[in-house]
């Protein structure tokens, strides 16, 4: 099976587009590097870019299952593994670039990872990704059976660790880190709602999850500023209600959650319409049969 064919060996446009999409950031990075467009410290810039893409692909892989259900698009599952492996590949490249930055001094790399908490957390997240990546083959899925599902649930812990690593290394502006953390929180709330069997086909429930996700994002941001900086949390909270300078992360997370709820609403309408037409068709067929009899 190639990255652009499905299990039956047929060409899959969805897989082909996703595969191409996973390569774009690496190709762009290589292109910018070759042209000297990465600024005065290209290696540092590349470490940041690969870290960003590792966590973005990880978040996308987590979004596959909710989106598949909400959009009623079962084929989306075909790209989940690819997105997860893309996250792992970018994380490994991220580590490799860090090792290059440390002039291949593996002893120094090991001691930095052991001594700096944010690197230790990143390392644990990477180990988790390696565990998931190495058990993602069909043979391993068959071999592990039910344990595969249990193991792969740690993906949420890995995403949380990666988000903390992102926050901790960001010195001043935690805007993107908060958005990524907020989206992961939104996905976690969705998962929790699924676990307690809330009716997730209801757009109202999905809208409620969007609001809860936005509130969790604001809480995570307050917690960060409260713990890591001297900025009073009341000022951070108040900033959420001023839109002139910047739209704060909680609103972006709310927008994504509400977009998912709107999609659920459209898909629900479409399937009810189809059901209605199908049953009206069946009624008409019945009438015709009765008339013919
Ligand atoms: C051994 C494992 C890892 C090491 C040594 C490592 C190292 C680093 C370093 C040195 C930085 C830049 C810090 C700075 O400039 O001050 C960084 C940033 C970052 N790392 Fe990692 N990291 C690791 C694992 C991970 C993993 C597994 C992920 C995600 C899945 C990740 C995501 C990020 C992100 C998102 C950033 C911030 C990028 C930005 O500011 O734009 N890292 N990491």
mmCIF file of C-alpha atoms and ligand atoms in Angstrom:
data_model
loop_
_atom_site.group_PDB
_atom_site.id
_atom_site.type_symbol
_atom_site.label_atom_id
_atom_site.label_comp_id
_atom_site.label_asym_id
_atom_site.label_seq_id
_atom_site.Cartn_x
_atom_site.Cartn_y
_atom_site.Cartn_z
ATOM 1 C CA UNK A 1 0.000 0.000 0.000
ATOM 2 C CA UNK A 2 1.465 3.382 -1.004
ATOM 3 C CA UNK A 3 0.605 6.677 0.768
ATOM 4 C CA UNK A 4 -1.775 7.535 -2.089
ATOM 5 C CA UNK A 5 -3.705 4.256 -2.419
ATOM 6 C CA UNK A 6 -6.433 2.780 -0.222
ATOM 7 C CA UNK A 7 -6.516 -0.733 1.216
ATOM 8 C CA UNK A 8 -7.916 -2.097 -2.042
ATOM 9 C CA UNK A 9 -4.964 -0.589 -3.935
ATOM 10 C CA UNK A 10 -7.095 2.109 -5.629
ATOM 11 C CA UNK A 11 -5.875 5.687 -5.963
ATOM 12 C CA UNK A 12 -7.256 7.772 -3.056
ATOM 13 C CA UNK A 13 -7.373 11.553 -3.716
ATOM 14 C CA UNK A 14 -7.883 12.189 0.023
ATOM 15 C CA UNK A 15 -4.746 10.230 0.950
ATOM 16 C CA UNK A 16 -2.738 11.744 -1.911
ATOM 17 C CA UNK A 17 -3.651 15.319 -0.924
ATOM 18 C CA UNK A 18 -2.937 14.628 2.767
ATOM 19 C CA UNK A 19 0.396 13.022 1.947
ATOM 20 C CA UNK A 20 1.407 15.978 -0.234
ATOM 21 C CA UNK A 21 0.242 18.333 2.556
ATOM 22 C CA UNK A 22 2.484 16.608 5.112
ATOM 23 C CA UNK A 23 5.520 17.133 2.862
ATOM 24 C CA UNK A 24 4.904 20.820 2.120
ATOM 25 C CA UNK A 25 6.303 22.281 5.414
ATOM 26 C CA UNK A 26 9.542 20.249 5.090
ATOM 27 C CA UNK A 27 9.986 21.195 1.429
ATOM 28 C CA UNK A 28 9.330 24.875 2.161
ATOM 29 C CA UNK A 29 11.781 24.786 5.045
ATOM 30 C CA UNK A 30 14.468 23.234 2.815
ATOM 31 C CA UNK A 31 13.729 25.836 0.109
ATOM 32 C CA UNK A 32 13.931 28.772 2.546
ATOM 33 C CA UNK A 33 17.124 27.367 4.042
ATOM 34 C CA UNK A 34 18.746 26.985 0.607
ATOM 35 C CA UNK A 35 17.801 30.570 -0.277
ATOM 36 C CA UNK A 36 19.062 31.924 3.060
ATOM 37 C CA UNK A 37 15.565 33.135 3.921
ATOM 38 C CA UNK A 38 15.515 31.767 7.490
ATOM 39 C CA UNK A 39 17.155 34.791 9.073
ATOM 40 C CA UNK A 40 20.448 35.089 10.949
ATOM 41 C CA UNK A 41 19.892 31.852 12.922
ATOM 42 C CA UNK A 42 18.484 29.363 10.400
ATOM 43 C CA UNK A 43 18.996 26.338 12.649
ATOM 44 C CA UNK A 44 17.013 27.884 15.523
ATOM 45 C CA UNK A 45 14.297 28.926 13.084
ATOM 46 C CA UNK A 46 14.172 25.372 11.665
ATOM 47 C CA UNK A 47 13.924 23.898 15.206
ATOM 48 C CA UNK A 48 10.908 26.155 15.822
ATOM 49 C CA UNK A 49 9.259 25.375 12.481
ATOM 50 C CA UNK A 50 9.613 21.584 12.871
ATOM 51 C CA UNK A 51 8.328 21.779 16.468
ATOM 52 C CA UNK A 52 5.321 23.807 15.290
ATOM 53 C CA UNK A 53 4.479 21.287 12.580
ATOM 54 C CA UNK A 54 4.950 18.304 14.907
ATOM 55 C CA UNK A 55 2.301 19.640 17.286
ATOM 56 C CA UNK A 56 0.005 20.841 14.467
ATOM 57 C CA UNK A 57 -0.028 17.410 12.782
ATOM 58 C CA UNK A 58 -0.561 15.795 16.182
ATOM 59 C CA UNK A 59 -3.610 18.024 16.784
ATOM 60 C CA UNK A 60 -4.895 17.243 13.262
ATOM 61 C CA UNK A 61 -4.583 13.501 13.886
ATOM 62 C CA UNK A 62 -6.633 13.938 17.090
ATOM 63 C CA UNK A 63 -9.279 15.879 15.165
ATOM 64 C CA UNK A 64 -9.860 13.059 12.648
ATOM 65 C CA UNK A 65 -12.263 10.961 14.730
ATOM 66 C CA UNK A 66 -14.540 13.843 15.867
ATOM 67 C CA UNK A 67 -14.573 15.344 12.366
ATOM 68 C CA UNK A 68 -15.308 11.977 10.780
ATOM 69 C CA UNK A 69 -18.341 11.580 13.044
ATOM 70 C CA UNK A 70 -19.572 15.185 12.791
ATOM 71 C CA UNK A 71 -19.141 15.411 9.000
ATOM 72 C CA UNK A 72 -20.355 11.824 8.533
ATOM 73 C CA UNK A 73 -17.267 11.243 6.428
ATOM 74 C CA UNK A 74 -16.040 7.708 7.316
ATOM 75 C CA UNK A 75 -13.180 7.756 4.776
ATOM 76 C CA UNK A 76 -11.394 10.408 6.825
ATOM 77 C CA UNK A 77 -10.115 7.612 9.069
ATOM 78 C CA UNK A 78 -7.786 6.621 6.207
ATOM 79 C CA UNK A 79 -5.548 9.629 6.900
ATOM 80 C CA UNK A 80 -5.333 9.426 10.701
ATOM 81 C CA UNK A 81 -2.282 7.175 10.746
ATOM 82 C CA UNK A 82 -0.551 9.326 8.115
ATOM 83 C CA UNK A 83 -1.089 12.498 10.173
ATOM 84 C CA UNK A 84 0.218 10.772 13.314
ATOM 85 C CA UNK A 85 3.320 9.559 11.459
ATOM 86 C CA UNK A 86 3.839 13.074 10.067
ATOM 87 C CA UNK A 87 3.795 14.407 13.653
ATOM 88 C CA UNK A 88 6.388 11.780 14.640
ATOM 89 C CA UNK A 89 8.590 12.557 11.610
ATOM 90 C CA UNK A 90 8.601 16.306 12.284
ATOM 91 C CA UNK A 91 9.311 15.678 15.992
ATOM 92 C CA UNK A 92 12.279 13.435 15.093
ATOM 93 C CA UNK A 93 13.576 16.069 12.655
ATOM 94 C CA UNK A 94 13.097 18.664 15.433
ATOM 95 C CA UNK A 95 15.320 16.575 17.759
ATOM 96 C CA UNK A 96 17.867 15.955 14.992
ATOM 97 C CA UNK A 97 18.155 19.698 14.315
ATOM 98 C CA UNK A 98 18.580 20.301 18.040
ATOM 99 C CA UNK A 99 21.425 17.738 18.093
ATOM 100 C CA UNK A 100 23.034 19.516 15.101
ATOM 101 C CA UNK A 101 22.627 22.824 16.964
ATOM 102 C CA UNK A 102 24.494 21.266 19.895
ATOM 103 C CA UNK A 103 27.332 20.340 17.463
ATOM 104 C CA UNK A 104 26.565 16.588 17.738
ATOM 105 C CA UNK A 105 27.668 16.577 21.375
ATOM 106 C CA UNK A 106 25.315 13.779 22.495
ATOM 107 C CA UNK A 107 26.508 13.997 26.109
ATOM 108 C CA UNK A 108 25.490 17.674 26.202
ATOM 109 C CA UNK A 109 22.137 16.861 24.537
ATOM 110 C CA UNK A 110 21.445 14.166 27.143
ATOM 111 C CA UNK A 111 22.390 16.422 30.072
ATOM 112 C CA UNK A 112 20.323 19.341 28.698
ATOM 113 C CA UNK A 113 17.321 17.014 28.352
ATOM 114 C CA UNK A 114 17.853 15.773 31.905
ATOM 115 C CA UNK A 115 18.370 19.251 33.401
ATOM 116 C CA UNK A 116 15.890 21.495 31.582
ATOM 117 C CA UNK A 117 12.342 20.637 32.467
ATOM 118 C CA UNK A 118 10.817 21.797 29.168
ATOM 119 C CA UNK A 119 13.241 19.540 27.253
ATOM 120 C CA UNK A 120 12.530 16.601 29.572
ATOM 121 C CA UNK A 121 8.805 17.058 28.887
ATOM 122 C CA UNK A 122 9.447 17.275 25.107
ATOM 123 C CA UNK A 123 11.553 14.131 25.306
ATOM 124 C CA UNK A 124 8.823 12.176 27.121
ATOM 125 C CA UNK A 125 6.309 13.355 24.487
ATOM 126 C CA UNK A 126 8.686 12.194 21.762
ATOM 127 C CA UNK A 127 9.110 8.770 23.409
ATOM 128 C CA UNK A 128 5.310 8.471 23.462
ATOM 129 C CA UNK A 129 5.091 9.370 19.769
ATOM 130 C CA UNK A 130 7.767 6.755 18.974
ATOM 131 C CA UNK A 131 5.754 4.136 20.921
ATOM 132 C CA UNK A 132 2.612 5.001 18.944
ATOM 133 C CA UNK A 133 4.430 5.191 15.607
ATOM 134 C CA UNK A 134 6.157 1.843 16.042
ATOM 135 C CA UNK A 135 2.861 0.122 16.891
ATOM 136 C CA UNK A 136 0.901 1.677 14.041
ATOM 137 C CA UNK A 137 1.498 -1.064 11.449
ATOM 138 C CA UNK A 138 -1.381 -3.407 10.524
ATOM 139 C CA UNK A 139 0.609 -6.354 11.923
ATOM 140 C CA UNK A 140 1.080 -4.610 15.300
ATOM 141 C CA UNK A 141 -2.596 -3.575 15.434
ATOM 142 C CA UNK A 142 -3.564 -7.241 14.919
ATOM 143 C CA UNK A 143 -0.964 -8.469 17.404
ATOM 144 C CA UNK A 144 -1.908 -6.042 20.203
ATOM 145 C CA UNK A 145 -5.680 -6.454 19.747
ATOM 146 C CA UNK A 146 -7.598 -4.568 22.460
ATOM 147 C CA UNK A 147 -4.338 -3.397 24.025
ATOM 148 C CA UNK A 148 -3.682 -1.336 20.891
ATOM 149 C CA UNK A 149 -6.666 0.881 21.688
ATOM 150 C CA UNK A 150 -5.562 1.198 25.305
ATOM 151 C CA UNK A 151 -2.020 2.152 24.274
ATOM 152 C CA UNK A 152 -3.138 4.652 21.662
ATOM 153 C CA UNK A 153 -5.228 6.547 24.208
ATOM 154 C CA UNK A 154 -1.944 8.000 25.517
ATOM 155 C CA UNK A 155 -2.010 10.257 22.461
ATOM 156 C CA UNK A 156 -3.963 12.776 24.589
ATOM 157 C CA UNK A 157 -1.262 12.715 27.276
ATOM 158 C CA UNK A 158 1.394 13.184 24.576
ATOM 159 C CA UNK A 159 -0.504 16.157 23.114
ATOM 160 C CA UNK A 160 -0.838 17.703 26.591
ATOM 161 C CA UNK A 161 2.911 17.242 27.247
ATOM 162 C CA UNK A 162 3.778 18.713 23.840
ATOM 163 C CA UNK A 163 1.540 21.718 24.589
ATOM 164 C CA UNK A 164 3.255 22.261 27.981
ATOM 165 C CA UNK A 165 6.671 22.008 26.235
ATOM 166 C CA UNK A 166 5.440 24.616 23.734
ATOM 167 C CA UNK A 167 4.270 26.968 26.524
ATOM 168 C CA UNK A 168 7.459 26.578 28.542
ATOM 169 C CA UNK A 169 9.864 27.348 25.716
ATOM 170 C CA UNK A 170 7.873 30.382 24.599
ATOM 171 C CA UNK A 171 9.443 33.318 26.341
ATOM 172 C CA UNK A 172 6.954 36.118 25.811
ATOM 173 C CA UNK A 173 3.986 35.633 23.502
ATOM 174 C CA UNK A 174 2.102 32.400 24.201
ATOM 175 C CA UNK A 175 -0.586 33.173 21.610
ATOM 176 C CA UNK A 176 -0.042 30.153 19.330
ATOM 177 C CA UNK A 177 0.767 27.837 22.246
ATOM 178 C CA UNK A 178 -2.572 28.822 23.827
ATOM 179 C CA UNK A 179 -4.473 28.197 20.598
ATOM 180 C CA UNK A 180 -2.902 24.737 20.152
ATOM 181 C CA UNK A 181 -3.503 23.894 23.833
ATOM 182 C CA UNK A 182 -7.097 25.183 23.498
ATOM 183 C CA UNK A 183 -7.785 23.005 20.454
ATOM 184 C CA UNK A 184 -6.374 19.968 22.247
ATOM 185 C CA UNK A 185 -8.629 20.796 25.234
ATOM 186 C CA UNK A 186 -11.631 21.137 22.899
ATOM 187 C CA UNK A 187 -10.881 17.684 21.431
ATOM 188 C CA UNK A 188 -10.459 16.234 24.927
ATOM 189 C CA UNK A 189 -13.851 17.627 25.986
ATOM 190 C CA UNK A 190 -15.418 16.098 22.869
ATOM 191 C CA UNK A 191 -13.832 12.757 23.727
ATOM 192 C CA UNK A 192 -15.111 12.995 27.314
ATOM 193 C CA UNK A 193 -18.608 13.822 26.040
ATOM 194 C CA UNK A 194 -18.442 10.744 23.804
ATOM 195 C CA UNK A 195 -17.364 8.656 26.762
ATOM 196 C CA UNK A 196 -20.338 9.707 28.875
ATOM 197 C CA UNK A 197 -22.598 9.074 25.838
ATOM 198 C CA UNK A 198 -23.827 12.641 25.309
ATOM 199 C CA UNK A 199 -25.848 12.865 22.060
ATOM 200 C CA UNK A 200 -23.043 14.185 19.872
ATOM 201 C CA UNK A 201 -25.201 14.241 16.748
ATOM 202 C CA UNK A 202 -27.009 17.216 18.341
ATOM 203 C CA UNK A 203 -25.623 20.590 17.137
ATOM 204 C CA UNK A 204 -26.701 22.085 20.487
ATOM 205 C CA UNK A 205 -24.471 19.654 22.386
ATOM 206 C CA UNK A 206 -21.616 20.413 19.956
ATOM 207 C CA UNK A 207 -22.137 24.148 20.525
ATOM 208 C CA UNK A 208 -21.993 23.484 24.295
ATOM 209 C CA UNK A 209 -18.680 21.661 23.794
ATOM 210 C CA UNK A 210 -17.404 24.684 21.814
ATOM 211 C CA UNK A 211 -18.259 27.012 24.721
ATOM 212 C CA UNK A 212 -16.653 24.621 27.231
ATOM 213 C CA UNK A 213 -13.534 24.436 25.013
ATOM 214 C CA UNK A 214 -13.307 28.237 24.853
ATOM 215 C CA UNK A 215 -13.707 28.505 28.646
ATOM 216 C CA UNK A 216 -10.998 25.845 29.152
ATOM 217 C CA UNK A 217 -8.695 27.781 26.796
ATOM 218 C CA UNK A 218 -9.200 30.999 28.764
ATOM 219 C CA UNK A 219 -8.589 29.066 32.016
ATOM 220 C CA UNK A 220 -5.370 27.507 30.634
ATOM 221 C CA UNK A 221 -4.151 30.947 29.579
ATOM 222 C CA UNK A 222 -4.951 32.470 32.993
ATOM 223 C CA UNK A 223 -3.234 29.573 34.727
ATOM 224 C CA UNK A 224 -0.126 30.061 32.604
ATOM 225 C CA UNK A 225 0.093 33.805 33.156
ATOM 226 C CA UNK A 226 -0.708 33.359 36.841
ATOM 227 C CA UNK A 227 2.007 30.743 37.375
ATOM 228 C CA UNK A 228 4.734 31.809 34.977
ATOM 229 C CA UNK A 229 4.558 35.604 34.883
ATOM 230 C CA UNK A 230 3.847 38.431 37.235
ATOM 231 C CA UNK A 231 0.998 39.765 35.077
ATOM 232 C CA UNK A 232 -2.224 39.965 37.134
ATOM 233 C CA UNK A 233 -4.734 37.379 35.853
ATOM 234 C CA UNK A 234 -7.525 39.972 36.000
ATOM 235 C CA UNK A 235 -5.730 41.962 33.268
ATOM 236 C CA UNK A 236 -5.284 38.827 31.119
ATOM 237 C CA UNK A 237 -8.962 37.984 31.551
ATOM 238 C CA UNK A 238 -10.023 41.538 30.684
ATOM 239 C CA UNK A 239 -7.895 41.406 27.487
ATOM 240 C CA UNK A 240 -10.241 38.681 26.193
ATOM 241 C CA UNK A 241 -12.979 41.307 25.816
ATOM 242 C CA UNK A 242 -10.931 43.855 23.830
ATOM 243 C CA UNK A 243 -10.885 43.149 20.130
ATOM 244 C CA UNK A 244 -9.064 46.169 18.709
ATOM 245 C CA UNK A 245 -5.540 44.806 19.149
ATOM 246 C CA UNK A 246 -5.918 41.042 18.764
ATOM 247 C CA UNK A 247 -8.613 38.376 18.811
ATOM 248 C CA UNK A 248 -7.639 36.299 21.825
ATOM 249 C CA UNK A 249 -7.159 32.473 21.622
ATOM 250 C CA UNK A 250 -10.419 31.583 23.416
ATOM 251 C CA UNK A 251 -12.414 33.201 20.570
ATOM 252 C CA UNK A 252 -10.517 31.229 17.923
ATOM 253 C CA UNK A 253 -11.203 27.995 19.791
ATOM 254 C CA UNK A 254 -14.859 28.988 20.135
ATOM 255 C CA UNK A 255 -14.988 29.716 16.377
ATOM 256 C CA UNK A 256 -13.527 26.295 15.514
ATOM 257 C CA UNK A 257 -15.944 24.553 17.912
ATOM 258 C CA UNK A 258 -18.956 26.466 16.546
ATOM 259 C CA UNK A 259 -17.864 25.751 12.962
ATOM 260 C CA UNK A 260 -17.891 22.039 13.866
ATOM 261 C CA UNK A 261 -21.375 22.452 15.403
ATOM 262 C CA UNK A 262 -22.592 24.222 12.229
ATOM 263 C CA UNK A 263 -21.144 21.420 10.113
ATOM 264 C CA UNK A 264 -22.949 18.894 12.328
ATOM 265 C CA UNK A 265 -26.179 20.851 11.868
ATOM 266 C CA UNK A 266 -25.816 20.898 8.045
ATOM 267 C CA UNK A 267 -24.990 17.187 7.912
ATOM 268 C CA UNK A 268 -27.872 16.363 10.254
ATOM 269 C CA UNK A 269 -30.259 18.349 8.017
ATOM 270 C CA UNK A 270 -28.920 16.547 4.943
ATOM 271 C CA UNK A 271 -29.338 13.090 6.478
ATOM 272 C CA UNK A 272 -32.854 13.921 7.807
ATOM 273 C CA UNK A 273 -33.727 15.221 4.317
ATOM 274 C CA UNK A 274 -32.422 12.021 2.758
ATOM 275 C CA UNK A 275 -34.333 9.922 5.296
ATOM 276 C CA UNK A 276 -37.488 11.951 4.614
ATOM 277 C CA UNK A 277 -37.132 11.582 0.859
ATOM 278 C CA UNK A 278 -36.386 7.881 1.215
ATOM 279 C CA UNK A 279 -39.467 7.293 3.404
ATOM 280 C CA UNK A 280 -41.659 9.445 1.104
ATOM 281 C CA UNK A 281 -40.291 7.375 -1.807
ATOM 282 C CA UNK A 282 -41.173 4.178 0.051
ATOM 283 C CA UNK A 283 -44.705 5.518 0.784
ATOM 284 C CA UNK A 284 -45.207 6.406 -2.885
ATOM 285 C CA UNK A 285 -43.916 2.982 -3.900
ATOM 286 C CA UNK A 286 -46.369 1.400 -1.474
ATOM 287 C CA UNK A 287 -49.271 3.468 -2.848
ATOM 288 C CA UNK A 288 -48.331 2.499 -6.411
ATOM 289 C CA UNK A 289 -48.134 -1.152 -5.421
ATOM 290 C CA UNK A 290 -51.532 -0.928 -3.678
ATOM 291 C CA UNK A 291 -53.040 0.831 -6.735
ATOM 292 C CA UNK A 292 -51.614 -1.850 -9.032
ATOM 293 C CA UNK A 293 -52.950 -4.679 -6.862
HETATM 294 C C1 LIG B 1 13.780 15.280 22.765
HETATM 295 C C2 LIG B 1 12.733 15.944 22.401
HETATM 296 C C3 LIG B 1 12.690 17.421 22.141
HETATM 297 C C4 LIG B 1 13.671 18.372 22.219
HETATM 298 C C5 LIG B 1 15.120 18.194 22.600
HETATM 299 C C6 LIG B 1 13.072 19.628 21.866
HETATM 300 C C7 LIG B 1 13.744 20.849 21.804
HETATM 301 C C8 LIG B 1 13.185 22.053 21.528
HETATM 302 C C9 LIG B 1 13.887 23.305 21.484
HETATM 303 C C10 LIG B 1 15.382 23.469 21.761
HETATM 304 C C11 LIG B 1 13.021 24.271 21.171
HETATM 305 C C12 LIG B 1 13.307 25.759 20.997
HETATM 306 C C13 LIG B 1 13.515 26.431 22.307
HETATM 307 C C14 LIG B 1 14.093 27.834 22.197
HETATM 308 O O1 LIG B 1 14.323 28.333 21.111
HETATM 309 O O2 LIG B 1 14.328 28.403 23.244
HETATM 310 C C15 LIG B 1 11.720 23.630 21.021
HETATM 311 C C16 LIG B 1 10.563 24.279 20.686
HETATM 312 C C17 LIG B 1 9.383 23.629 20.376
HETATM 313 N N1 LIG B 1 9.155 22.276 20.390
HETATM 314 FE FE1 LIG B 1 10.451 20.873 20.979
HETATM 315 N N2 LIG B 1 11.764 19.435 21.585
HETATM 316 C C18 LIG B 1 11.490 18.092 21.724
HETATM 317 C C19 LIG B 1 10.280 17.459 21.510
HETATM 318 C C20 LIG B 1 9.169 18.060 20.980
HETATM 319 C C21 LIG B 1 7.963 17.392 20.602
HETATM 320 C C22 LIG B 1 7.705 15.889 20.755
HETATM 321 C C23 LIG B 1 7.103 18.338 20.121
HETATM 322 C C24 LIG B 1 5.705 18.210 19.565
HETATM 323 C C25 LIG B 1 5.047 17.113 19.327
HETATM 324 C C26 LIG B 1 7.777 19.617 20.197
HETATM 325 C C27 LIG B 1 7.244 20.834 19.836
HETATM 326 C C28 LIG B 1 7.860 22.048 19.971
HETATM 327 C C29 LIG B 1 7.227 23.316 19.684
HETATM 328 C C30 LIG B 1 5.791 23.505 19.187
HETATM 329 C C31 LIG B 1 8.163 24.298 19.927
HETATM 330 C C32 LIG B 1 7.961 25.808 19.800
HETATM 331 C C33 LIG B 1 8.164 26.273 18.404
HETATM 332 C C34 LIG B 1 7.934 27.773 18.275
HETATM 333 O O3 LIG B 1 8.214 28.510 19.213
HETATM 334 O O4 LIG B 1 7.484 28.202 17.220
HETATM 335 N N3 LIG B 1 9.035 19.399 20.716
HETATM 336 N N4 LIG B 1 11.860 22.286 21.234
#
